[in-house]
Coordinates of C-alpha atoms in Angstrom, one line a residue:
Chain A
M6 CA 12.0 -15.1 2.5
I7 CA 10.0 -12.0 3.7
L8 CA 6.8 -11.0 2.2
K9 CA 7.0 -7.1 1.6
K10 CA 5.0 -5.3 4.4
S11 CA 3.1 -2.9 2.1
I12 CA 1.6 -6.0 0.0
A13 CA -2.2 -6.3 0.6
V14 CA -3.7 -9.9 0.4
S15 CA -7.4 -10.3 0.6
K16 CA -9.0 -13.6 1.8
S17 CA -10.3 -14.1 -1.7
G18 CA -6.8 -14.4 -3.1
F19 CA -6.4 -10.9 -4.4
I20 CA -3.0 -9.3 -4.1
F21 CA -2.1 -5.6 -4.5
N22 CA 1.2 -4.1 -4.5
P23 CA 0.7 -0.5 -3.7
T24 CA 4.3 0.4 -4.7
T25 CA 4.1 -0.6 -8.3
G26 CA 0.2 -0.7 -8.7
D27 CA 0.4 -4.5 -9.9
S28 CA -2.3 -6.9 -8.9
Y29 CA -2.7 -10.6 -8.9
T30 CA -5.1 -13.3 -8.0
V31 CA -4.1 -16.6 -6.6
N32 CA -6.0 -19.7 -5.3
Q33 CA -7.1 -20.4 -1.8
V34 CA -4.1 -22.4 -0.7
A35 CA -1.7 -19.6 -2.1
A36 CA -3.7 -17.0 -0.2
E37 CA -3.5 -19.0 3.0
I38 CA 0.3 -19.2 2.6
L39 CA 0.5 -15.4 1.9
E40 CA -1.5 -14.8 5.0
L41 CA 0.9 -16.9 7.1
L42 CA 3.9 -15.1 5.4
K43 CA 2.2 -11.8 6.4
E44 CA 2.0 -13.0 9.9
S45 CA 5.9 -13.2 9.8
K46 CA 5.9 -17.1 9.8
T47 CA 9.0 -18.7 8.2
L48 CA 8.7 -20.9 5.2
A49 CA 9.2 -24.0 7.6
E50 CA 6.4 -22.8 9.9
V51 CA 4.2 -22.3 6.8
K52 CA 5.1 -25.8 5.6
Q53 CA 4.0 -27.3 8.9
E54 CA 0.6 -25.4 9.0
I55 CA -0.2 -26.6 5.4
L56 CA 0.8 -30.2 6.3
Q57 CA -1.5 -30.2 9.3
S58 CA -4.4 -28.6 7.2
Y59 CA -4.2 -30.4 4.0
D60 CA -3.6 -34.0 2.9
V61 CA -0.4 -33.5 0.9
Y62 CA 3.0 -35.2 0.3
E63 CA 5.8 -33.4 2.2
K64 CA 8.0 -33.6 -1.0
S65 CA 5.4 -32.3 -3.2
L66 CA 4.6 -29.4 -0.9
D67 CA 8.4 -28.6 -0.5
E68 CA 8.7 -28.2 -4.2
D69 CA 5.5 -26.1 -4.6
L70 CA 6.7 -23.9 -1.8
H71 CA 10.0 -23.4 -3.2
D72 CA 8.5 -22.6 -6.7
F73 CA 5.9 -20.1 -5.2
S74 CA 8.5 -18.3 -3.1
A75 CA 10.8 -18.1 -6.1
H76 CA 7.9 -16.5 -8.0
L77 CA 7.0 -14.1 -5.3
Q78 CA 10.7 -13.0 -5.3
Q79 CA 10.7 -12.7 -9.1
I80 CA 7.7 -10.3 -9.2
V81 CA 9.2 -8.4 -6.2
L82 CA 6.3 -9.2 -3.7
A83 CA 9.0 -10.9 -1.4
E84 CA 12.7 -10.4 -0.6
Y85 CA 15.3 -12.7 0.8
G86 CA 15.4 -12.9 4.4
K87 CA 15.2 -15.6 7.0
D88 CA 14.5 -19.1 5.4
Chain B
M3 CA -19.4 25.9 10.7
E4 CA -20.7 28.4 8.1
K5 CA -19.9 27.7 4.6
I6 CA -17.8 30.3 2.5
K7 CA -20.0 31.5 -0.4
L8 CA -17.7 31.5 -3.3
T9 CA -18.0 31.9 -7.1
I10 CA -15.3 30.2 -8.9
A11 CA -14.7 30.2 -12.7
V12 CA -13.0 27.0 -14.2
S13 CA -11.8 26.2 -17.6
G14 CA -11.2 22.9 -19.2
L15 CA -14.8 21.6 -19.5
N16 CA -13.9 19.2 -22.5
A17 CA -14.8 16.0 -20.8
I18 CA -14.0 14.1 -24.0
D19 CA -11.7 11.1 -24.7
S20 CA -8.7 13.4 -24.3
P21 CA -10.2 15.3 -21.3
G22 CA -9.4 18.7 -19.9
P23 CA -9.1 18.8 -16.0
G24 CA -12.1 21.1 -15.5
I25 CA -14.8 18.7 -14.5
G26 CA -12.4 16.8 -12.1
V27 CA -11.3 20.2 -10.5
I28 CA -15.2 21.2 -10.1
R29 CA -16.1 17.9 -8.8
S30 CA -13.3 18.0 -6.1
L31 CA -14.4 21.6 -5.2
R32 CA -18.0 20.5 -4.8
D33 CA -16.9 17.7 -2.5
C34 CA -15.4 20.3 -0.1
Q35 CA -17.7 20.9 2.7
D36 CA -16.3 24.3 3.5
F37 CA -17.6 26.0 0.3
D38 CA -21.1 27.1 -0.8
L39 CA -20.3 27.2 -4.5
R40 CA -21.4 28.8 -7.8
I41 CA -19.5 27.4 -10.4
I42 CA -18.9 29.4 -13.8
G43 CA -17.6 27.4 -16.7
L44 CA -15.2 29.0 -19.3
S45 CA -15.3 27.2 -22.4
Y46 CA -13.7 27.5 -25.8
E47 CA -16.1 25.3 -27.9
A48 CA -19.9 25.1 -27.8
L49 CA -19.8 21.3 -27.7
E50 CA -17.6 21.0 -24.4
P51 CA -19.7 18.6 -22.4
G52 CA -19.2 20.5 -19.3
V53 CA -21.3 23.5 -20.7
Y54 CA -24.4 21.1 -20.7
M55 CA -23.7 19.4 -17.2
H56 CA -25.9 21.7 -15.2
D57 CA -25.5 19.8 -12.0
V58 CA -21.7 20.3 -12.3
V59 CA -21.5 23.8 -13.8
D60 CA -23.9 26.5 -12.9
K61 CA -23.3 28.8 -15.8
S62 CA -21.0 28.7 -18.8
Y63 CA -19.3 31.5 -20.8
Q64 CA -17.3 31.1 -24.0
I65 CA -13.8 32.8 -23.8
P66 CA -11.6 33.7 -26.7
Y67 CA -8.9 31.1 -27.8
P68 CA -5.5 31.6 -26.3
S69 CA -4.2 32.7 -29.7
S70 CA -6.3 35.8 -29.3
G71 CA -4.0 37.0 -26.6
S72 CA -4.5 38.4 -23.2
K73 CA -6.1 41.7 -24.1
E74 CA -9.1 39.9 -25.6
L75 CA -9.3 37.5 -22.7
E76 CA -9.3 40.4 -20.3
I77 CA -12.3 42.1 -22.1
R78 CA -14.2 38.9 -21.9
L79 CA -13.2 38.1 -18.2
K80 CA -14.2 41.7 -17.3
Y81 CA -17.7 41.2 -18.8
I82 CA -18.1 37.9 -16.9
H83 CA -16.8 39.2 -13.6
E84 CA -19.4 42.1 -13.9
K85 CA -22.1 39.8 -14.4
E86 CA -21.0 37.0 -11.9
S87 CA -18.6 38.7 -9.2
L88 CA -15.9 36.2 -9.4
N89 CA -13.9 35.1 -6.3
V90 CA -11.4 32.8 -7.9
I91 CA -10.3 31.7 -11.3
I92 CA -8.8 28.3 -12.0
P93 CA -7.3 28.0 -15.6
T94 CA -6.7 24.3 -16.4
F95 CA -5.1 24.4 -20.0
D96 CA -1.4 24.6 -20.6
A97 CA -2.0 26.7 -23.7
E98 CA -4.1 29.4 -21.9
L99 CA -1.9 29.8 -18.7
A100 CA 0.3 32.4 -20.1
N101 CA -2.5 34.8 -20.9
F102 CA -3.9 34.2 -17.5
I103 CA -0.6 34.9 -15.7
K104 CA -0.3 38.1 -17.7
L105 CA -3.6 39.2 -16.2
V106 CA -2.8 38.3 -12.7
P107 CA -2.3 42.1 -11.6
I108 CA -5.5 43.0 -13.3
L109 CA -7.5 40.1 -11.7
D110 CA -5.9 41.2 -8.4
K111 CA -7.2 44.8 -8.8
W112 CA -10.8 43.3 -9.5
G113 CA -10.5 41.2 -6.3
V114 CA -10.4 38.0 -8.2
A115 CA -7.8 35.5 -6.7
C116 CA -5.7 33.2 -8.6
F117 CA -3.1 30.6 -7.6
M118 CA -0.6 30.1 -10.5
P119 CA 3.3 30.1 -11.2
N120 CA 4.8 33.2 -12.7
M121 CA 5.9 33.3 -16.3
E122 CA 9.6 32.5 -15.5
Q123 CA 8.5 29.3 -13.7
L124 CA 6.1 28.3 -16.5
T125 CA 8.8 28.7 -19.1
A126 CA 11.5 27.0 -17.1
L127 CA 9.6 23.7 -17.1
D128 CA 8.3 23.7 -20.5
K129 CA 9.4 21.1 -23.0
M130 CA 12.1 23.3 -24.4
H131 CA 13.7 24.0 -21.0
L132 CA 12.9 20.9 -18.8
A133 CA 16.3 19.4 -19.7
D134 CA 18.2 22.4 -18.4
F135 CA 16.0 22.4 -15.4
G136 CA 16.9 18.6 -14.7
K137 CA 20.6 19.4 -15.2
E138 CA 20.5 22.3 -12.7
H139 CA 18.6 20.6 -10.1
G140 CA 19.8 16.9 -10.3
F141 CA 16.8 15.3 -11.9
D142 CA 17.1 12.5 -14.7
I143 CA 15.4 13.8 -17.9
P144 CA 15.8 11.8 -21.2
K145 CA 18.2 13.3 -23.6
T146 CA 16.3 15.8 -25.7
E147 CA 16.9 17.8 -28.9
F148 CA 15.0 20.1 -31.0
I149 CA 14.8 20.0 -34.9
S150 CA 13.5 22.4 -37.1
S151 CA 14.3 20.8 -40.5
L152 CA 14.6 17.2 -41.8
S153 CA 18.2 17.6 -42.6
Q154 CA 18.8 17.5 -38.7
V155 CA 17.7 13.8 -38.6
E156 CA 21.0 12.4 -39.6
E157 CA 22.6 14.2 -36.8
M158 CA 20.0 13.0 -34.5
E159 CA 20.8 9.2 -35.6
D160 CA 24.4 9.9 -34.5
E161 CA 23.2 11.0 -31.1
F162 CA 20.2 8.6 -30.4
D163 CA 19.5 4.9 -30.7
Y164 CA 16.3 3.7 -32.1
P165 CA 13.4 3.7 -31.0
M166 CA 13.2 7.7 -30.5
V167 CA 10.2 9.7 -29.2
V168 CA 9.1 12.3 -31.6
K169 CA 7.1 14.9 -29.9
G170 CA 5.1 18.1 -30.8
K171 CA 6.0 21.4 -29.2
Y172 CA 3.0 21.4 -27.1
Y173 CA 1.1 18.0 -27.3
E174 CA 1.3 14.6 -29.0
A175 CA 4.1 12.0 -28.9
Y176 CA 5.1 9.0 -31.2
I177 CA 7.7 6.3 -31.1
A178 CA 9.7 6.2 -34.3
K179 CA 11.7 3.0 -35.1
N180 CA 13.4 4.2 -38.2
K181 CA 14.2 7.3 -40.2
G182 CA 11.1 7.2 -42.3
Q183 CA 8.9 7.2 -39.4
I184 CA 10.8 10.2 -37.9
E185 CA 10.2 12.0 -41.2
S186 CA 6.6 11.1 -41.3
Y187 CA 5.9 12.2 -37.6
F188 CA 8.0 15.3 -38.2
H189 CA 5.6 16.6 -40.9
K190 CA 2.6 15.5 -38.9
L191 CA 3.6 17.4 -35.7
N192 CA 5.1 20.4 -37.7
A193 CA 1.6 20.8 -39.4
K194 CA -0.2 20.7 -36.2
W195 CA 1.9 22.4 -33.6
G196 CA 4.6 24.2 -35.5
L197 CA 8.3 24.0 -35.1
P198 CA 10.4 22.9 -33.4
V199 CA 9.7 19.1 -33.1
V200 CA 11.2 17.4 -30.1
I201 CA 13.4 14.3 -30.3
Q202 CA 13.8 12.5 -27.2
E203 CA 15.5 9.4 -26.0
F204 CA 13.3 6.5 -25.5
V205 CA 13.0 5.2 -22.0
N206 CA 11.4 1.9 -21.3
G207 CA 9.4 1.4 -18.1
T208 CA 6.3 1.9 -16.2
E209 CA 4.5 5.2 -16.5
I210 CA 3.6 6.9 -13.3
V211 CA 2.1 10.3 -12.7
I212 CA 2.0 12.5 -9.6
A213 CA -0.5 15.2 -9.0
G214 CA 0.6 18.0 -6.6
L215 CA 0.2 21.4 -5.2
G216 CA 3.1 23.8 -4.3
D217 CA 2.6 26.7 -2.1
G218 CA 5.0 29.1 -4.0
T219 CA 7.6 29.1 -1.3
G220 CA 9.0 25.6 -2.1
E221 CA 6.6 23.7 0.2
T222 CA 4.6 20.8 -1.1
M223 CA 0.9 21.0 0.1
G224 CA 0.1 17.7 -1.1
A225 CA 1.0 14.9 -3.6
I226 CA -0.6 11.8 -4.9
P227 CA 1.2 9.3 -7.2
L228 CA -0.9 7.2 -9.4
R229 CA -0.1 4.3 -12.0
K230 CA -2.2 4.4 -15.2
L231 CA -3.7 0.9 -15.6
Y232 CA -5.3 1.5 -19.0
I233 CA -3.9 3.9 -21.6
T234 CA -6.1 5.0 -24.6
D235 CA -4.6 5.1 -28.1
K236 CA -4.4 8.9 -27.5
G237 CA -2.0 8.2 -24.5
K238 CA -4.6 9.1 -22.0
G239 CA -5.1 7.2 -18.7
W240 CA -8.6 5.5 -18.7
S241 CA -8.1 3.9 -15.5
G242 CA -5.3 4.3 -12.7
V243 CA -4.4 3.4 -9.1
V244 CA -3.0 5.3 -6.4
L245 CA 0.5 4.2 -5.3
E246 CA 2.3 4.1 -2.0
D247 CA 6.0 5.0 -2.6
E248 CA 8.1 7.3 -0.4
A249 CA 10.6 7.8 -3.2
L250 CA 8.0 9.3 -5.4
I251 CA 6.9 11.7 -2.7
E252 CA 10.6 12.6 -2.0
L253 CA 11.0 13.4 -5.7
T254 CA 7.9 15.6 -5.8
N255 CA 9.2 17.3 -2.6
K256 CA 12.5 18.0 -4.4
F257 CA 10.9 19.3 -7.5
V258 CA 8.6 21.8 -5.6
K259 CA 11.5 22.9 -3.4
A260 CA 13.8 23.5 -6.7
S261 CA 10.9 25.2 -8.8
K262 CA 9.1 27.0 -5.9
W263 CA 6.1 25.9 -7.9
K264 CA 2.9 27.9 -7.1
G265 CA -0.3 26.1 -8.0
G266 CA -1.3 22.6 -9.2
F267 CA 0.9 20.3 -11.4
E268 CA 1.4 16.9 -12.7
I269 CA 4.7 15.1 -12.9
E270 CA 5.0 12.4 -15.7
I271 CA 7.5 9.8 -14.8
M272 CA 9.0 6.6 -16.3
R273 CA 10.1 4.2 -13.7
T274 CA 12.7 1.8 -15.3
D275 CA 13.0 -1.8 -14.2
E276 CA 16.1 -0.7 -12.3
G277 CA 13.9 1.6 -10.3
K278 CA 15.4 4.8 -11.7
F279 CA 12.9 7.7 -12.1
Y280 CA 13.1 9.8 -15.4
I281 CA 10.8 13.0 -15.5
M282 CA 9.2 12.9 -18.9
E283 CA 7.1 16.0 -18.7
I284 CA 5.9 18.7 -16.1
N285 CA 2.2 19.7 -16.8
P286 CA 1.8 23.1 -15.3
R287 CA -1.8 22.5 -14.0
F288 CA -3.8 19.7 -12.3
P289 CA -4.4 16.5 -14.4
A290 CA -7.8 15.4 -15.7
W291 CA -7.6 12.6 -13.0
I292 CA -7.4 15.0 -10.1
Y293 CA -10.8 14.0 -8.5
T294 CA -8.9 10.8 -7.5
T295 CA -6.7 12.9 -5.3
A296 CA -9.9 14.1 -3.3
A297 CA -11.1 10.5 -3.2
A298 CA -7.8 9.3 -1.9
G299 CA -7.9 12.0 1.1
Q300 CA -6.1 14.9 -0.5
N301 CA -8.5 17.3 -2.0
L302 CA -5.8 19.5 -3.9
P303 CA -8.1 21.9 -5.8
A304 CA -10.0 22.9 -2.7
A305 CA -6.7 23.3 -0.8
M306 CA -5.6 25.6 -3.8
V307 CA -8.7 27.7 -3.5
K308 CA -8.0 28.2 0.1
L309 CA -4.4 29.2 -0.6
A310 CA -5.7 31.5 -3.3
L311 CA -8.0 33.2 -0.9
G312 CA -5.0 33.7 1.7
E313 CA -6.0 31.0 4.1
K314 CA -3.2 29.4 6.0
I315 CA -3.5 25.7 5.6
E316 CA -1.4 22.7 6.7
P317 CA 0.1 20.4 4.1
F318 CA -1.5 17.0 3.7
T319 CA 0.5 14.2 5.3
S320 CA -1.3 11.1 4.5
Y321 CA -3.6 9.5 1.6
E322 CA -5.1 6.2 0.9
A323 CA -3.1 4.0 -1.5
G324 CA -5.3 1.7 -3.6
K325 CA -7.9 4.1 -4.7
M326 CA -8.8 3.7 -8.4
F327 CA -10.4 5.5 -11.0
V328 CA -12.1 4.0 -14.0
R329 CA -13.2 6.6 -16.6
Y330 CA -16.4 6.2 -18.5
S331 CA -18.4 7.7 -21.4
W332 CA -21.9 8.8 -21.0
D333 CA -24.3 10.3 -23.6
L334 CA -25.7 13.3 -22.0
I335 CA -29.1 14.3 -23.6
T336 CA -29.7 18.0 -24.1
D337 CA -31.7 20.1 -26.6
I338 CA -30.8 22.0 -29.6
S339 CA -32.0 25.1 -27.9
E340 CA -29.1 24.8 -25.5
F341 CA -26.7 24.5 -28.3
Q342 CA -28.3 27.5 -29.9
E343 CA -27.9 29.6 -26.9
I344 CA -24.2 28.9 -26.4
T345 CA -23.5 29.2 -30.1
T346 CA -25.3 32.5 -30.6
T347 CA -24.9 34.3 -27.2
G348 CA -21.6 32.6 -26.0
E349 CA -23.4 31.9 -22.6
L350 CA -25.5 29.1 -21.2

């Protein structure tokens, strides 16, 4: 999955899609995930970074990452690609 | 660099809930560091807020309503020009444009510059002819018909699915969900704007508007697309955000090339969920939110003044997406003596 290049993500968790004018707010962990995706990290790499930073069950993280990426694609902030 | 001293007359001072573009145009002009300006406001009503905004408009003159015709307008403009030595006039109302266009040769003789389309271009893009323009040049326009009597509604029902959009000849639009609503809107719009009433296919999607400037030869001098974030019950944008979408710029370039548009314009677009662009309307002048273009890096009104004065300028090539406007209302305090002056003398 690839986050669209034009998407702006702030550290406070505000997302702006300049193509559609839509904006969203996300929590701190989601903002971190988006930052990593903006750095062109794969979902597998994102998962490793989150596992290192947070005390979280791998299975639970897998499910959450899957849901989050599906949602990003649904609202056209991301598109299918590697991962 | 020395600033150019200019006296510019601008109309559309009605900064109300359904605002004219005048104040936005003036604010953009005042932002331009190349000009030393005296702004003359042209108003129709004594209570147009711009008349009382003395830090925006230096002096205001009432002008005759467009229905009075171009001769009345010429007489009034001659008087204003004799007093103010105008360099440029920027009309900003759809309904007044035809009269101003008729006066272009006279204004030219007086040495007053304008930058407007010709009558043929103006007519080709009005509500009555937009569908033909779209067909000729390959733009998607919602299916449109014109009705002059209620007996035609049944024919419309064969051609269109509900809901349908019912529009006035000049302004206003309603969404009709059944025959009864069409009839009710037909009467309302006929009483206000006359016949015919426009029936249009309903297109669902996101409303996008593009403000632009054409140089009259087919080149786009600048274009800023914007999505309205908050729309009032009158259908006016109360907030909007500048978008970044190359497809919208390409559409604008295609429109300017096809129409050889001269002057400012606004394209109203509906983007469907499938990403298809329908042109809903072309407004033959800058929109009320035009100051946002200056804030985003393309001061289109200032560029238009330079073109009007015969200056060679380069087209804008970039802008800042994400610039937003949020409109607000403000109680401007004046005195009855000012209202008295504009009412009795037609000047303030």
